CSV table of C-alpha atoms and ligand atoms in Angstrom, one decimal:
chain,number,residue,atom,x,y,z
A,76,UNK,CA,-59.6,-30.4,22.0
A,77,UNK,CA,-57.6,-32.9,23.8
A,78,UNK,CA,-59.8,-35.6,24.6
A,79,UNK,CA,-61.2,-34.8,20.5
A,80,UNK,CA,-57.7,-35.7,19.6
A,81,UNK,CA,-57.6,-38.9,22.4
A,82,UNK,CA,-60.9,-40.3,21.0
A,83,UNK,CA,-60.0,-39.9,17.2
A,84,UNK,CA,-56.4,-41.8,18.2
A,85,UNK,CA,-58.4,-44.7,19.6
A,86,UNK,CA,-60.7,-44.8,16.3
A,87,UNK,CA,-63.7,-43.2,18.1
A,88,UNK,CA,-65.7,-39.6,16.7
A,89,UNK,CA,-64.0,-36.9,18.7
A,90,UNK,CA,-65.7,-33.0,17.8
A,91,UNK,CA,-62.8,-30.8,16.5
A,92,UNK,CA,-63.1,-26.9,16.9
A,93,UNK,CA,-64.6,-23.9,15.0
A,94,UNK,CA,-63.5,-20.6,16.8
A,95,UNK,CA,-65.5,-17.3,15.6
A,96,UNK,CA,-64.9,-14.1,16.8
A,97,UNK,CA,-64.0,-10.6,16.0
A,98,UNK,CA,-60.8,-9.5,15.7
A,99,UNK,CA,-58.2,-9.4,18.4
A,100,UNK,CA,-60.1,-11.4,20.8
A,101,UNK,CA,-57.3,-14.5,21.2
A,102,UNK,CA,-58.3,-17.2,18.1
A,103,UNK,CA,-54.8,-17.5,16.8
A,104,UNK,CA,-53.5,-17.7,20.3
A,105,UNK,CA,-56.0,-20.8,21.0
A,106,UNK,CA,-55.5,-22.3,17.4
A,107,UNK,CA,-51.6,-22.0,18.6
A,108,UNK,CA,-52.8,-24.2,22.0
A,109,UNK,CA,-53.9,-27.0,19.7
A,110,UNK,CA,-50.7,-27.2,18.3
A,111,UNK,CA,-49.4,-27.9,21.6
A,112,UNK,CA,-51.9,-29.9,22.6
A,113,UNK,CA,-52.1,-32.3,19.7
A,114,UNK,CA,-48.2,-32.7,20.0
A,115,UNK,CA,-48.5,-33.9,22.9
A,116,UNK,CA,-50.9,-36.6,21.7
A,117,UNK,CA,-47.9,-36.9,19.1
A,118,UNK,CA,-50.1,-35.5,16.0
A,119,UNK,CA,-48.3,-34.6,13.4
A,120,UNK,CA,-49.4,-31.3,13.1
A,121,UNK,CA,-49.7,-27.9,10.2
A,122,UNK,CA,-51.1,-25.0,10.5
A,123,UNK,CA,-52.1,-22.9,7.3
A,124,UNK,CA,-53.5,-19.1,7.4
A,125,UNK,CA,-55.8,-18.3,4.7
A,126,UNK,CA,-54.6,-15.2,2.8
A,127,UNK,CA,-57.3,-12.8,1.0
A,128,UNK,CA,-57.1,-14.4,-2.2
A,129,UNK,CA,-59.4,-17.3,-0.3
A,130,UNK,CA,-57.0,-20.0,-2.0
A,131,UNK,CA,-57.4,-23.2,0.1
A,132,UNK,CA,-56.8,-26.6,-1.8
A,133,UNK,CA,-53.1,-25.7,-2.8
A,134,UNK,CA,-52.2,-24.9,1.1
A,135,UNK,CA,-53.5,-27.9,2.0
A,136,UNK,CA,-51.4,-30.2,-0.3
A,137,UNK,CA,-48.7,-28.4,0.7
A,138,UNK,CA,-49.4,-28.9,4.2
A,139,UNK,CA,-49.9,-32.6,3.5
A,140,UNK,CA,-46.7,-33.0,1.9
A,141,UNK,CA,-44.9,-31.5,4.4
A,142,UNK,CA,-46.7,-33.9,7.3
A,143,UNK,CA,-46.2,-37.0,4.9
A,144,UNK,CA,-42.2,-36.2,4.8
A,145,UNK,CA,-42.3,-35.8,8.3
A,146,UNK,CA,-44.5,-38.9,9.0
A,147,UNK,CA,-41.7,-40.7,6.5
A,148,UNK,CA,-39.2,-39.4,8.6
A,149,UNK,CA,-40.2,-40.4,12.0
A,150,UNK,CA,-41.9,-43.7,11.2
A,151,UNK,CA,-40.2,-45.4,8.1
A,152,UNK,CA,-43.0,-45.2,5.8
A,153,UNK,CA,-41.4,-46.6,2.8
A,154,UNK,CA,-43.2,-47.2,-0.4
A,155,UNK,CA,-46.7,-46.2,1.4
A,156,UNK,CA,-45.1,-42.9,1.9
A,157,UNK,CA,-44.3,-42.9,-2.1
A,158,UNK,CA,-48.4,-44.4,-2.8
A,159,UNK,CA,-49.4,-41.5,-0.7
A,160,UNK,CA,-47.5,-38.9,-1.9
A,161,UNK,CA,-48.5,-40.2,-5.2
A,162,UNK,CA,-52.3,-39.7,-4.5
A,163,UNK,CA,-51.0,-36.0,-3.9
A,164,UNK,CA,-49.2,-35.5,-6.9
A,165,UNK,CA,-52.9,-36.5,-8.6
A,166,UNK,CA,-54.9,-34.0,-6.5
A,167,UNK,CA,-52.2,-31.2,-7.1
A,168,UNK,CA,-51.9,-31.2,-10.3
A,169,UNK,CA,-55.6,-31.1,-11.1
A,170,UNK,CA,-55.9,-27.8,-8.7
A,171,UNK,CA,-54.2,-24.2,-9.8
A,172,UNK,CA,-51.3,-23.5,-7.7
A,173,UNK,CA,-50.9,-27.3,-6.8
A,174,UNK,CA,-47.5,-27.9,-5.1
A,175,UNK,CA,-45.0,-29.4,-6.8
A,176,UNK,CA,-45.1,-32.8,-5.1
A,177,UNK,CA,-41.6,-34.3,-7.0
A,178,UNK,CA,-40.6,-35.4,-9.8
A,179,UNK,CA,-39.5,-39.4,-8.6
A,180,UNK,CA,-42.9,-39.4,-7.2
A,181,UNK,CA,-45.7,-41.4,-9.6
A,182,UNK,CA,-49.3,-39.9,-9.8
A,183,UNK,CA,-51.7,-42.3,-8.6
A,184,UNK,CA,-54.7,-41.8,-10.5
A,185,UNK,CA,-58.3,-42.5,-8.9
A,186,UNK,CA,-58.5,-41.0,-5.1
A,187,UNK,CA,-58.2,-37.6,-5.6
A,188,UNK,CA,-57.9,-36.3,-9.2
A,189,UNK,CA,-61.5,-36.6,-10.8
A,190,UNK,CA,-62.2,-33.0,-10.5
A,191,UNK,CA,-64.6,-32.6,-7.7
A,192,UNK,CA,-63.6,-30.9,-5.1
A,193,UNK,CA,-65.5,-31.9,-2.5
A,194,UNK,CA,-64.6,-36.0,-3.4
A,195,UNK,CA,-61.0,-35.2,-4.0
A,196,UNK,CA,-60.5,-34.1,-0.9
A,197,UNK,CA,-62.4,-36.8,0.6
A,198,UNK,CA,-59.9,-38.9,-0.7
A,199,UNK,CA,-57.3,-36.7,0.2
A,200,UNK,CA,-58.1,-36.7,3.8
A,201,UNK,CA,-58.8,-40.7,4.1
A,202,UNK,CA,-55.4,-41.3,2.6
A,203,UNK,CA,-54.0,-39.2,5.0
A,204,UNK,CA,-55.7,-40.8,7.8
A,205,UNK,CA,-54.8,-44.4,7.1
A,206,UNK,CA,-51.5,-43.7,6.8
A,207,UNK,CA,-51.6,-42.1,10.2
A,208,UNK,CA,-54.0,-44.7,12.0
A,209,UNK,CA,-51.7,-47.4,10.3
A,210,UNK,CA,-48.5,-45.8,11.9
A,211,UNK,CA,-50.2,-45.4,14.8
A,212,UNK,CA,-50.5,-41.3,14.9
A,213,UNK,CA,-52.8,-38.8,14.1
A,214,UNK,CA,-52.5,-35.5,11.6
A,215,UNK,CA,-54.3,-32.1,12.6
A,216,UNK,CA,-54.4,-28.9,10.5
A,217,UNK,CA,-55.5,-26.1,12.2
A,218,UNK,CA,-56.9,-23.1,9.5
A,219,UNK,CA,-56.8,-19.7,10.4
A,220,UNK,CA,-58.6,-16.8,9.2
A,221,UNK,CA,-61.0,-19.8,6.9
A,222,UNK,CA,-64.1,-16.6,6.4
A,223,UNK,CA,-61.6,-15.7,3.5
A,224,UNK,CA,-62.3,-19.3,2.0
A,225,UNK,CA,-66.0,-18.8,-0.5
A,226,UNK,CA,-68.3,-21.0,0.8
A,227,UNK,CA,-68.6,-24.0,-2.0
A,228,UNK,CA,-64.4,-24.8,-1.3
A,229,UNK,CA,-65.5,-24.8,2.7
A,230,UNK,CA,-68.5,-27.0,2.1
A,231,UNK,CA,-65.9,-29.3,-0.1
A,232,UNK,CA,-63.8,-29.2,2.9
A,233,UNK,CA,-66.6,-30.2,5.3
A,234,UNK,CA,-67.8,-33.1,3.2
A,235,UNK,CA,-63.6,-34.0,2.8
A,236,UNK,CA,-63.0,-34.1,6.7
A,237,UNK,CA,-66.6,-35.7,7.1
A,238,UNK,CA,-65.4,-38.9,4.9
A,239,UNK,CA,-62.6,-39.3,7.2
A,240,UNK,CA,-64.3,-38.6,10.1
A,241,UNK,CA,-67.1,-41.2,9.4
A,242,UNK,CA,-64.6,-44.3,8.4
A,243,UNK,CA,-63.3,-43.5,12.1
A,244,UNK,CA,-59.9,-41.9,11.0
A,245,UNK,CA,-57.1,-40.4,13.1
A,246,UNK,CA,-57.0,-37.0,11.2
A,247,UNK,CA,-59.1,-33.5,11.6
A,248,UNK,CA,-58.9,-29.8,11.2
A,249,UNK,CA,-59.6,-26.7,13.4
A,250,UNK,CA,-60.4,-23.2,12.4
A,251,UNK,CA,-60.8,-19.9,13.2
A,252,UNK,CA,-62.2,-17.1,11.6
A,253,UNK,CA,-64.3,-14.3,12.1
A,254,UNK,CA,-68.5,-14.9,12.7
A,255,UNK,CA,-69.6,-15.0,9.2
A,256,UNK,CA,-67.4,-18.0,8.9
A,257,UNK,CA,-70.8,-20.0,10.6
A,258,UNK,CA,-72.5,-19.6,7.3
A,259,UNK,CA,-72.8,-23.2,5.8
A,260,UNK,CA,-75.3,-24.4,4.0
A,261,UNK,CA,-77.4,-27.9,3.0
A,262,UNK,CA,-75.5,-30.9,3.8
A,263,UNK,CA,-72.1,-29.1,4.7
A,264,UNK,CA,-73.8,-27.3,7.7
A,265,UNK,CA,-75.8,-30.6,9.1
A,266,UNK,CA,-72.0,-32.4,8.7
A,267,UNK,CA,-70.3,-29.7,10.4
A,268,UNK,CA,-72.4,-29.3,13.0
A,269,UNK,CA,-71.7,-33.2,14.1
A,270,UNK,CA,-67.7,-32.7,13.7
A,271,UNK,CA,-67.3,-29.3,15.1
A,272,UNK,CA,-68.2,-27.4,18.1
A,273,UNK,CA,-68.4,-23.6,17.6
A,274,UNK,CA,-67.3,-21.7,20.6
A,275,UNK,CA,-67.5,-18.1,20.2
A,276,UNK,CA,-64.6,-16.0,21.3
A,277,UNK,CA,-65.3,-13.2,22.4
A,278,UNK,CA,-63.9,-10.2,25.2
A,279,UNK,CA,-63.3,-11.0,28.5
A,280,UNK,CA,-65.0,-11.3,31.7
A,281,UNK,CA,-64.5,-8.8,34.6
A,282,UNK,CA,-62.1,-11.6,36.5
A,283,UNK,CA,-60.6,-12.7,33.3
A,284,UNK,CA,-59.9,-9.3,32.3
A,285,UNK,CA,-58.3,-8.1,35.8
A,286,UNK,CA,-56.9,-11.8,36.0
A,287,UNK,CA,-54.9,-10.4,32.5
A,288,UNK,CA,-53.7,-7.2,34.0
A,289,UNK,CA,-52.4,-8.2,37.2
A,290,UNK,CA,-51.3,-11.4,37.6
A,291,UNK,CA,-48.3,-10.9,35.0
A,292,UNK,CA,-47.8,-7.4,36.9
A,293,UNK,CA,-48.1,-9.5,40.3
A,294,UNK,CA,-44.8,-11.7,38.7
A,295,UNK,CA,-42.9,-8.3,38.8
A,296,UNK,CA,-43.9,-7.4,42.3
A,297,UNK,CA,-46.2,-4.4,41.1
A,298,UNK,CA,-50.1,-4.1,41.9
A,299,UNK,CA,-53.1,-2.7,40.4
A,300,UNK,CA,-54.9,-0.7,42.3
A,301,UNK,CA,-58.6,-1.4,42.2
A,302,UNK,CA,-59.6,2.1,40.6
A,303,UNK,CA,-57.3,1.7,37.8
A,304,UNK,CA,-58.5,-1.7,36.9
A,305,UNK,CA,-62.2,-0.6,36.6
A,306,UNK,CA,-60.9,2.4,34.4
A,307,UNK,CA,-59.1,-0.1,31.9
A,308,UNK,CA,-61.9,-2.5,31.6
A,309,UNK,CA,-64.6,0.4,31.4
A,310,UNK,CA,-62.5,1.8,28.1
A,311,UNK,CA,-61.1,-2.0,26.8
A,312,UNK,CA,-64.5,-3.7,27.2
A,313,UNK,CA,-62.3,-6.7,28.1
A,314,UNK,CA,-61.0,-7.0,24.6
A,315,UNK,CA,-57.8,-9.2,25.0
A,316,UNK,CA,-55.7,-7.3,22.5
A,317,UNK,CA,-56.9,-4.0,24.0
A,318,UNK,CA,-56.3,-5.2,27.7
A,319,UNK,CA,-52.9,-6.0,26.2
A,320,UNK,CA,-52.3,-2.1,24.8
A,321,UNK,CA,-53.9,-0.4,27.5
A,322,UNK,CA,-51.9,-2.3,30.6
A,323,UNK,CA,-48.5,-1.7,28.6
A,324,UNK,CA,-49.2,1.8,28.4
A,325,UNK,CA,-50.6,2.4,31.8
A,326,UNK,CA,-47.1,0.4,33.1
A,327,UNK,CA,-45.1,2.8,30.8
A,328,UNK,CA,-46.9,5.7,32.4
A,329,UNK,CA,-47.0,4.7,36.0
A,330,UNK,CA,-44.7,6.2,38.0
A,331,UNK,CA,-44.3,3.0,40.0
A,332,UNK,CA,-42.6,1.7,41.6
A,333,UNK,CA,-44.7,-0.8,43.0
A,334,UNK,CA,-48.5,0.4,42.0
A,335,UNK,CA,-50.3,0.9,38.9
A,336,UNK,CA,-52.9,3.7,39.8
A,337,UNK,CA,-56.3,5.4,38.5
A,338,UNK,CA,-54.1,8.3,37.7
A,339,UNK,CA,-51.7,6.4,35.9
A,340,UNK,CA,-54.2,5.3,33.8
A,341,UNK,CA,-55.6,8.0,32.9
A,342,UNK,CA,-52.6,9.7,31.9
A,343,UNK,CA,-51.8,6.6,29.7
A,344,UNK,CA,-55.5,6.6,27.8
A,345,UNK,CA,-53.7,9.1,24.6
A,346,UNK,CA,-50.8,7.5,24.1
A,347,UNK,CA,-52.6,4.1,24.4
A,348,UNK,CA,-55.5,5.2,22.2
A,349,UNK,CA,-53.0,6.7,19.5
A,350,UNK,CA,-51.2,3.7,19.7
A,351,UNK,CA,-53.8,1.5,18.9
A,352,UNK,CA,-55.2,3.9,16.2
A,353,UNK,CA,-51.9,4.2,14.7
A,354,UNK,CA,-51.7,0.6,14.4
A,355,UNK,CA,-54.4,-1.9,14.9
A,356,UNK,CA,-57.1,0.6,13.4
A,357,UNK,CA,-55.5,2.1,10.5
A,358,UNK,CA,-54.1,-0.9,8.9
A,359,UNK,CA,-57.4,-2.3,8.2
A,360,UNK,CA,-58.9,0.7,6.4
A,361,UNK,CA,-55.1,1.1,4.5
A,362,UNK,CA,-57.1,-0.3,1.1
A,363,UNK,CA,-60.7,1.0,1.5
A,364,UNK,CA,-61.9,3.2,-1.1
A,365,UNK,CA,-63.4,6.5,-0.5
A,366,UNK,CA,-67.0,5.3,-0.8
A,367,UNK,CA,-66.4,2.7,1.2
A,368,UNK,CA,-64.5,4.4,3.9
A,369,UNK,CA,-68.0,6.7,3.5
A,370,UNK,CA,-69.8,3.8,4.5
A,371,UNK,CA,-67.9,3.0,7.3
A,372,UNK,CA,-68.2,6.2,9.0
A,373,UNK,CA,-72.1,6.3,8.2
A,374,UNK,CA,-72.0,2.9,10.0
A,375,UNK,CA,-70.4,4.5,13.0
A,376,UNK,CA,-73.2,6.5,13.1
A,377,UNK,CA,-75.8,4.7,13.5
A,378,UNK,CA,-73.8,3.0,16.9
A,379,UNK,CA,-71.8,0.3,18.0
A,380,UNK,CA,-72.7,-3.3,17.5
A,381,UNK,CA,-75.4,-3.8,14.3
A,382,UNK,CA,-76.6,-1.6,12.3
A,383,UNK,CA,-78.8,-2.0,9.9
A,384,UNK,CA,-77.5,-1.4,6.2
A,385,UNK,CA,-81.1,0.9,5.6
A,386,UNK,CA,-80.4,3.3,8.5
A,387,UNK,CA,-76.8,3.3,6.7
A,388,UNK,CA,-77.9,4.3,3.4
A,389,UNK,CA,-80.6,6.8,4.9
A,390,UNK,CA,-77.4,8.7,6.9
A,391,UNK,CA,-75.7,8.5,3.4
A,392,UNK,CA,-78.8,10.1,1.6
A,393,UNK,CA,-78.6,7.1,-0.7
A,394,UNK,CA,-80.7,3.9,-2.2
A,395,UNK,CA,-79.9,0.8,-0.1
A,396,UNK,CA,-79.4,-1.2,-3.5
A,397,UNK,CA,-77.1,0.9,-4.8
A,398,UNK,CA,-74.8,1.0,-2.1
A,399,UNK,CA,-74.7,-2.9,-2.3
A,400,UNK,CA,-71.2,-3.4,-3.9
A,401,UNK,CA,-69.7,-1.1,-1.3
A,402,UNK,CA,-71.4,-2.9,1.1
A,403,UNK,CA,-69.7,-6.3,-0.3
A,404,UNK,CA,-66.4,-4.9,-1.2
A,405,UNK,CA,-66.4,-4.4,2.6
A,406,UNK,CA,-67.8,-7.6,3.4
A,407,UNK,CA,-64.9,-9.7,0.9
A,408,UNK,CA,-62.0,-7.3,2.7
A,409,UNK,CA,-63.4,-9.0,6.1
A,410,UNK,CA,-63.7,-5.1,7.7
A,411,UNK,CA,-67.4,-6.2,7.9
A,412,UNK,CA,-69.9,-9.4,8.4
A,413,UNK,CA,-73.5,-9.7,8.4
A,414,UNK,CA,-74.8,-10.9,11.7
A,415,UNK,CA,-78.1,-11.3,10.5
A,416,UNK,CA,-80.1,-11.1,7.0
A,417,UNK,CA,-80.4,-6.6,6.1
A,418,UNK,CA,-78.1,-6.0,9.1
A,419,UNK,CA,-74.2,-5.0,8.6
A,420,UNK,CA,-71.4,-4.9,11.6
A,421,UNK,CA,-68.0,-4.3,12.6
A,422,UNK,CA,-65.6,-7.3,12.5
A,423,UNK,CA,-63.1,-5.1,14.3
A,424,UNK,CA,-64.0,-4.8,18.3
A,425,UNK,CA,-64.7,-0.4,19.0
A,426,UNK,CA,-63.9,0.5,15.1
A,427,UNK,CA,-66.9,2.5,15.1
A,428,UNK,CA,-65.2,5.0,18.2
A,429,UNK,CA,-62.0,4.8,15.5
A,430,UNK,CA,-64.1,6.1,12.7
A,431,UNK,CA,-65.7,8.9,14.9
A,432,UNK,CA,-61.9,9.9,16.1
A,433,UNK,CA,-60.4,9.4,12.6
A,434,UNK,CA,-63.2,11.1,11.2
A,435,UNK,CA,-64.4,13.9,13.5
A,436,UNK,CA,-67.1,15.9,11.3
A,437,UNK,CA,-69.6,13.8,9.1
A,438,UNK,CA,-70.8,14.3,6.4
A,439,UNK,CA,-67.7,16.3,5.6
B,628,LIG,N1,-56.9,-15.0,26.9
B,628,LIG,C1,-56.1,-13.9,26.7
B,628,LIG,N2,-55.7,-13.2,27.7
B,628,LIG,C2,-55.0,-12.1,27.5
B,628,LIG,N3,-54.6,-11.6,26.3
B,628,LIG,C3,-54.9,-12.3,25.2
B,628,LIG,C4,-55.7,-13.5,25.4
B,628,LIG,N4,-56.0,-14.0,24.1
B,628,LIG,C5,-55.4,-13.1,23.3
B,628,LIG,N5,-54.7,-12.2,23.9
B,628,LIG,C6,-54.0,-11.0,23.4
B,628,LIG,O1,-54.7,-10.5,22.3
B,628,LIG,C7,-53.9,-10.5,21.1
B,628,LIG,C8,-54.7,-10.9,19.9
B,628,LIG,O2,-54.9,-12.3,19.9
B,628,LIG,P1,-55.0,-13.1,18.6
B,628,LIG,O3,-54.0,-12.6,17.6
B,628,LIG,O4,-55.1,-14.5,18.9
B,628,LIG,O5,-56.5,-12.6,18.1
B,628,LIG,P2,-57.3,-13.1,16.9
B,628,LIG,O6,-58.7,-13.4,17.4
B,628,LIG,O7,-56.6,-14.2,16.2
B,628,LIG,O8,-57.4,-11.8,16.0
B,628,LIG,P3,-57.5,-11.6,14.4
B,628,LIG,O9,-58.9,-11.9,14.0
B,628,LIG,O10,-57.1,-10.2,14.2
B,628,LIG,O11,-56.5,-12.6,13.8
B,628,LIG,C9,-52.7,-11.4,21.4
B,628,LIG,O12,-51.5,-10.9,20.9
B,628,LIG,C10,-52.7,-11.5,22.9
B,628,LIG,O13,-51.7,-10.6,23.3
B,629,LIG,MG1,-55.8,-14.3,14.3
C-alpha cells in the first residue's frame, strides 16, 4: 500500500487494495494501517463504513467535503477550494441524501451533475485529484464493509476511480468487505482488476497464530506452554478474533503466575465459547426470521465450509426454488455469500458449530 501511495504521489499507476474475507479475520484492523500509512505519505485521508442500507454516493460527498476543508485548511486553497466544493454541491444535490455542501458555495454545473453515476463520479474523483496533485498531496478513502454496496453503484465507483486513475491522479480508494464483494462484472471487473489487488484475508498460520498469543503474554513476563497453544489453535482455527477471545479467557483462567497451561485452557474453553456465543454469534442472527434462522441450521448440517443450497433444501424437505428468498434475505443481511454458482456459505468463521450449540435438536 505504501509504495501504491509513493507511485500515485509521483504521478505514476500504483495498485490500491481490495481486502475479502469473512468476518473477524483483521480487515478493519489493516484498512486502519492505511490510514497510518498514507498519513505518513501526508494523504489526506477518510474512511467511510457502508451501513446495510448499501447507500454509497452520499458518504462519499461527505467524505469529500470534509478532505476539501481540510486540504483548504492546510494548504490555502482559496477560490479552487470554492470551484471544487462547487462541483460537489452539483453532484450532491442530484443524489438522495446528498450532503449539504453550503449555502455561500455556487453549484458548478457540468463535472458531476448529469445524472450518471458512473461519469459523475468520474468527475468527482478527477476534481479531487487535481486539487490534490496541484497542492502537491494525495486523498485516499478507504471503504469498509463495500459487499453492502449493489453492484451497478460499485461498478460506477470502479469506472469513477479508474478515470482518475488513468489521467495519472494522486487520489484512490481501499476496501474491504466480505468475499462476494469480488463479484464485478463487464468493464468494472477488467478495470478493477488493473487498479486493485485482491488479497484474501483469512485465519492465521500456526506461527502467526502462536506469534498472537504469546508474544503480548511474553511483554507481561508469562509463557505459553506448548500444549496449551496447540489446544487454542486446534479450537480457534487461527481465527484472529477467536485467538483474541480464547487467549483472554485462558489468561483469566490460568492460575499463573508465570505460565499459561493445557489445563488452563481447557478450563477456560466454556466461559470462552459462551462468551463468544453470547456476543459475536448472537448478534448476527438478532434479525433473522424463523425460516431463515431454519435455513441456517439446515446449512449447519450439511458441514462446515460450502454447502450446497440443494442438499439444504433436501434436509429442509423443501423445493430448492422456493426457498430462494430465504436464501437471499440471508445473502442481502451479509450472514451468507455464494462462493460459487448453486453453492451457499457462512460469512461468519465456525457459525455452523454456533447453530449446532444454539440449536441442539434439528428438525425441532
Ligand atoms: N493480525 C492479527 N493478529 C491478531 N489479532 C488480530 C489480527 N487482526 C485482527 N485481529 C483481532 O481480530 C479482531 C477482528 O478484526 P477486524 O475487526 O479487523 O475484523 P474484520 O475482518 O473487519 O471483521 P468484520 O467482517 O466483522 O468487520 C480485532 O479486534 C483484533 O483483535
Ligand atoms: Mg470489519
Amino acid at each position: 500500500m505504501d509504495i501504491a501511495l509513493q507511485r500515485l504521489l509521483l504521478g505514476r499507476d500504483g495498485r490500491s487494495a481490495m481486502l475479502t474475507g469473512l468476518r473477524g479475520v483483521g480487515k478493519t484492523v489493516l484498512l486502519n494501517e492505511f490510514e497510518l500509512v498514507a498519513q505518513g505519505r501526508g494523504y489526506f485521508h477518510e474512511h467511510i463504513e457502508v451501513s446495510e442500507d448499501g447507500e454509497l454516493p452520499g458518504r462519499l460527498a461527505s467524505a469529500f467535503r470534509r478532505v476539501l476543508l481540510a486540504m483548504d485548511a492546510r494548504c490555502r486553497l482559496g477560490d479552487r477550494a470554492r470551484k471544487a466544493l462547487g462541483v460537489l454541491k452539483a453532484f450532491s444535490i442530484r443524489i438522495p441524501n446528498g450532503p449539504e455542501v453550503g449555502v455561500d458555495v455556487d453549484a458548478v454545473s457540468g463535472p458531476a451533475d448529469s445524472g450518471d453515476l458512473p461519469s459523475d463520479l468520474a468527475g468527482l474523483f478527477v476534481e479531487m485529484g487535481e486539487v490534490a496533485r496541484d497542492h502537491g498531496t494525495g486523498v485516499l478513502v478507504t471503504i469498509d464493509e463495500l459487499h453492502y454496496v449493489d453492484l451497478r453503484t460499485l461498478e460506477a465507483l470502479v469506472v469513477g476511480v479508474h478515470r482518475a486513475t488513468q489521467r495519472m491522479l494522486p487520489i484512490t480508494i481501499a476496501g474491504a468487505g466480505l468475499p462476494s464483494l469480488a463479484t464485478l462484472t463487464g468493464e468494472a471487473k477488467s478495470y478493477a482488476e488493473r487498479m486493485f489487488r485482491y488479497p484474501t484475508i483469512g485465519s492465521l498460520s500456526p506461527q502467526q497464530s502462536s506469534d498472537a498469543l504469546t508474544l503480548p503474554a511474553r511483554d507481561e513476563s508469562v509463557r505459553w506452554n506448548d500444549d496449551a497453544i496447540v489446544r487454542v489453535l486446534e479450537v480457534t482455527g487461527g481465527y484472529p478474533y477467536f485467538l483474541q477471545e480464547f487467549g483472554k479467557q485462558a489468561w483469566d483462567a490460568a492460575d499463573g503466575p508465570s505460565e499459561i497451561t493445557l489445563d488452563d485452557v481447557e478450563r477456560s474453553l466454556p466461559a470462552a465459547t459462551a462468551e463468544l456465543d453470547d456476543g459475536f454469534f448472537r448478534v448476527r442472527i438478532g434479525r433473522t426470521s424463523d425460516a431463515e434462522r431454519a435455513y441456517l441450521r439446515a446449512m449447519a448440517e450439511c458441514g462446515p465450509g460450502a454447502v450446497r443450497s440443494s442438499d439444504v433444501a433436501q434436509v429442509l424437505g423443501r423445493k430448492i426454488t422456493a426457498l430462494g428468498p430465504v436464501r437471499d434475505g440471508l445473502m442481502k443481511k451479509a450472514l451468507c455469500y455464494s462462493p460459487r454458482w448453486g453453492e451457499i456459505e457462512f460469512t461468519v468463521p465456525m457459525f455452523d458449530q454456533f447453530m449446532k450449540r444454539w440449536l441442539p435438536t434439528f428438525p425441532a
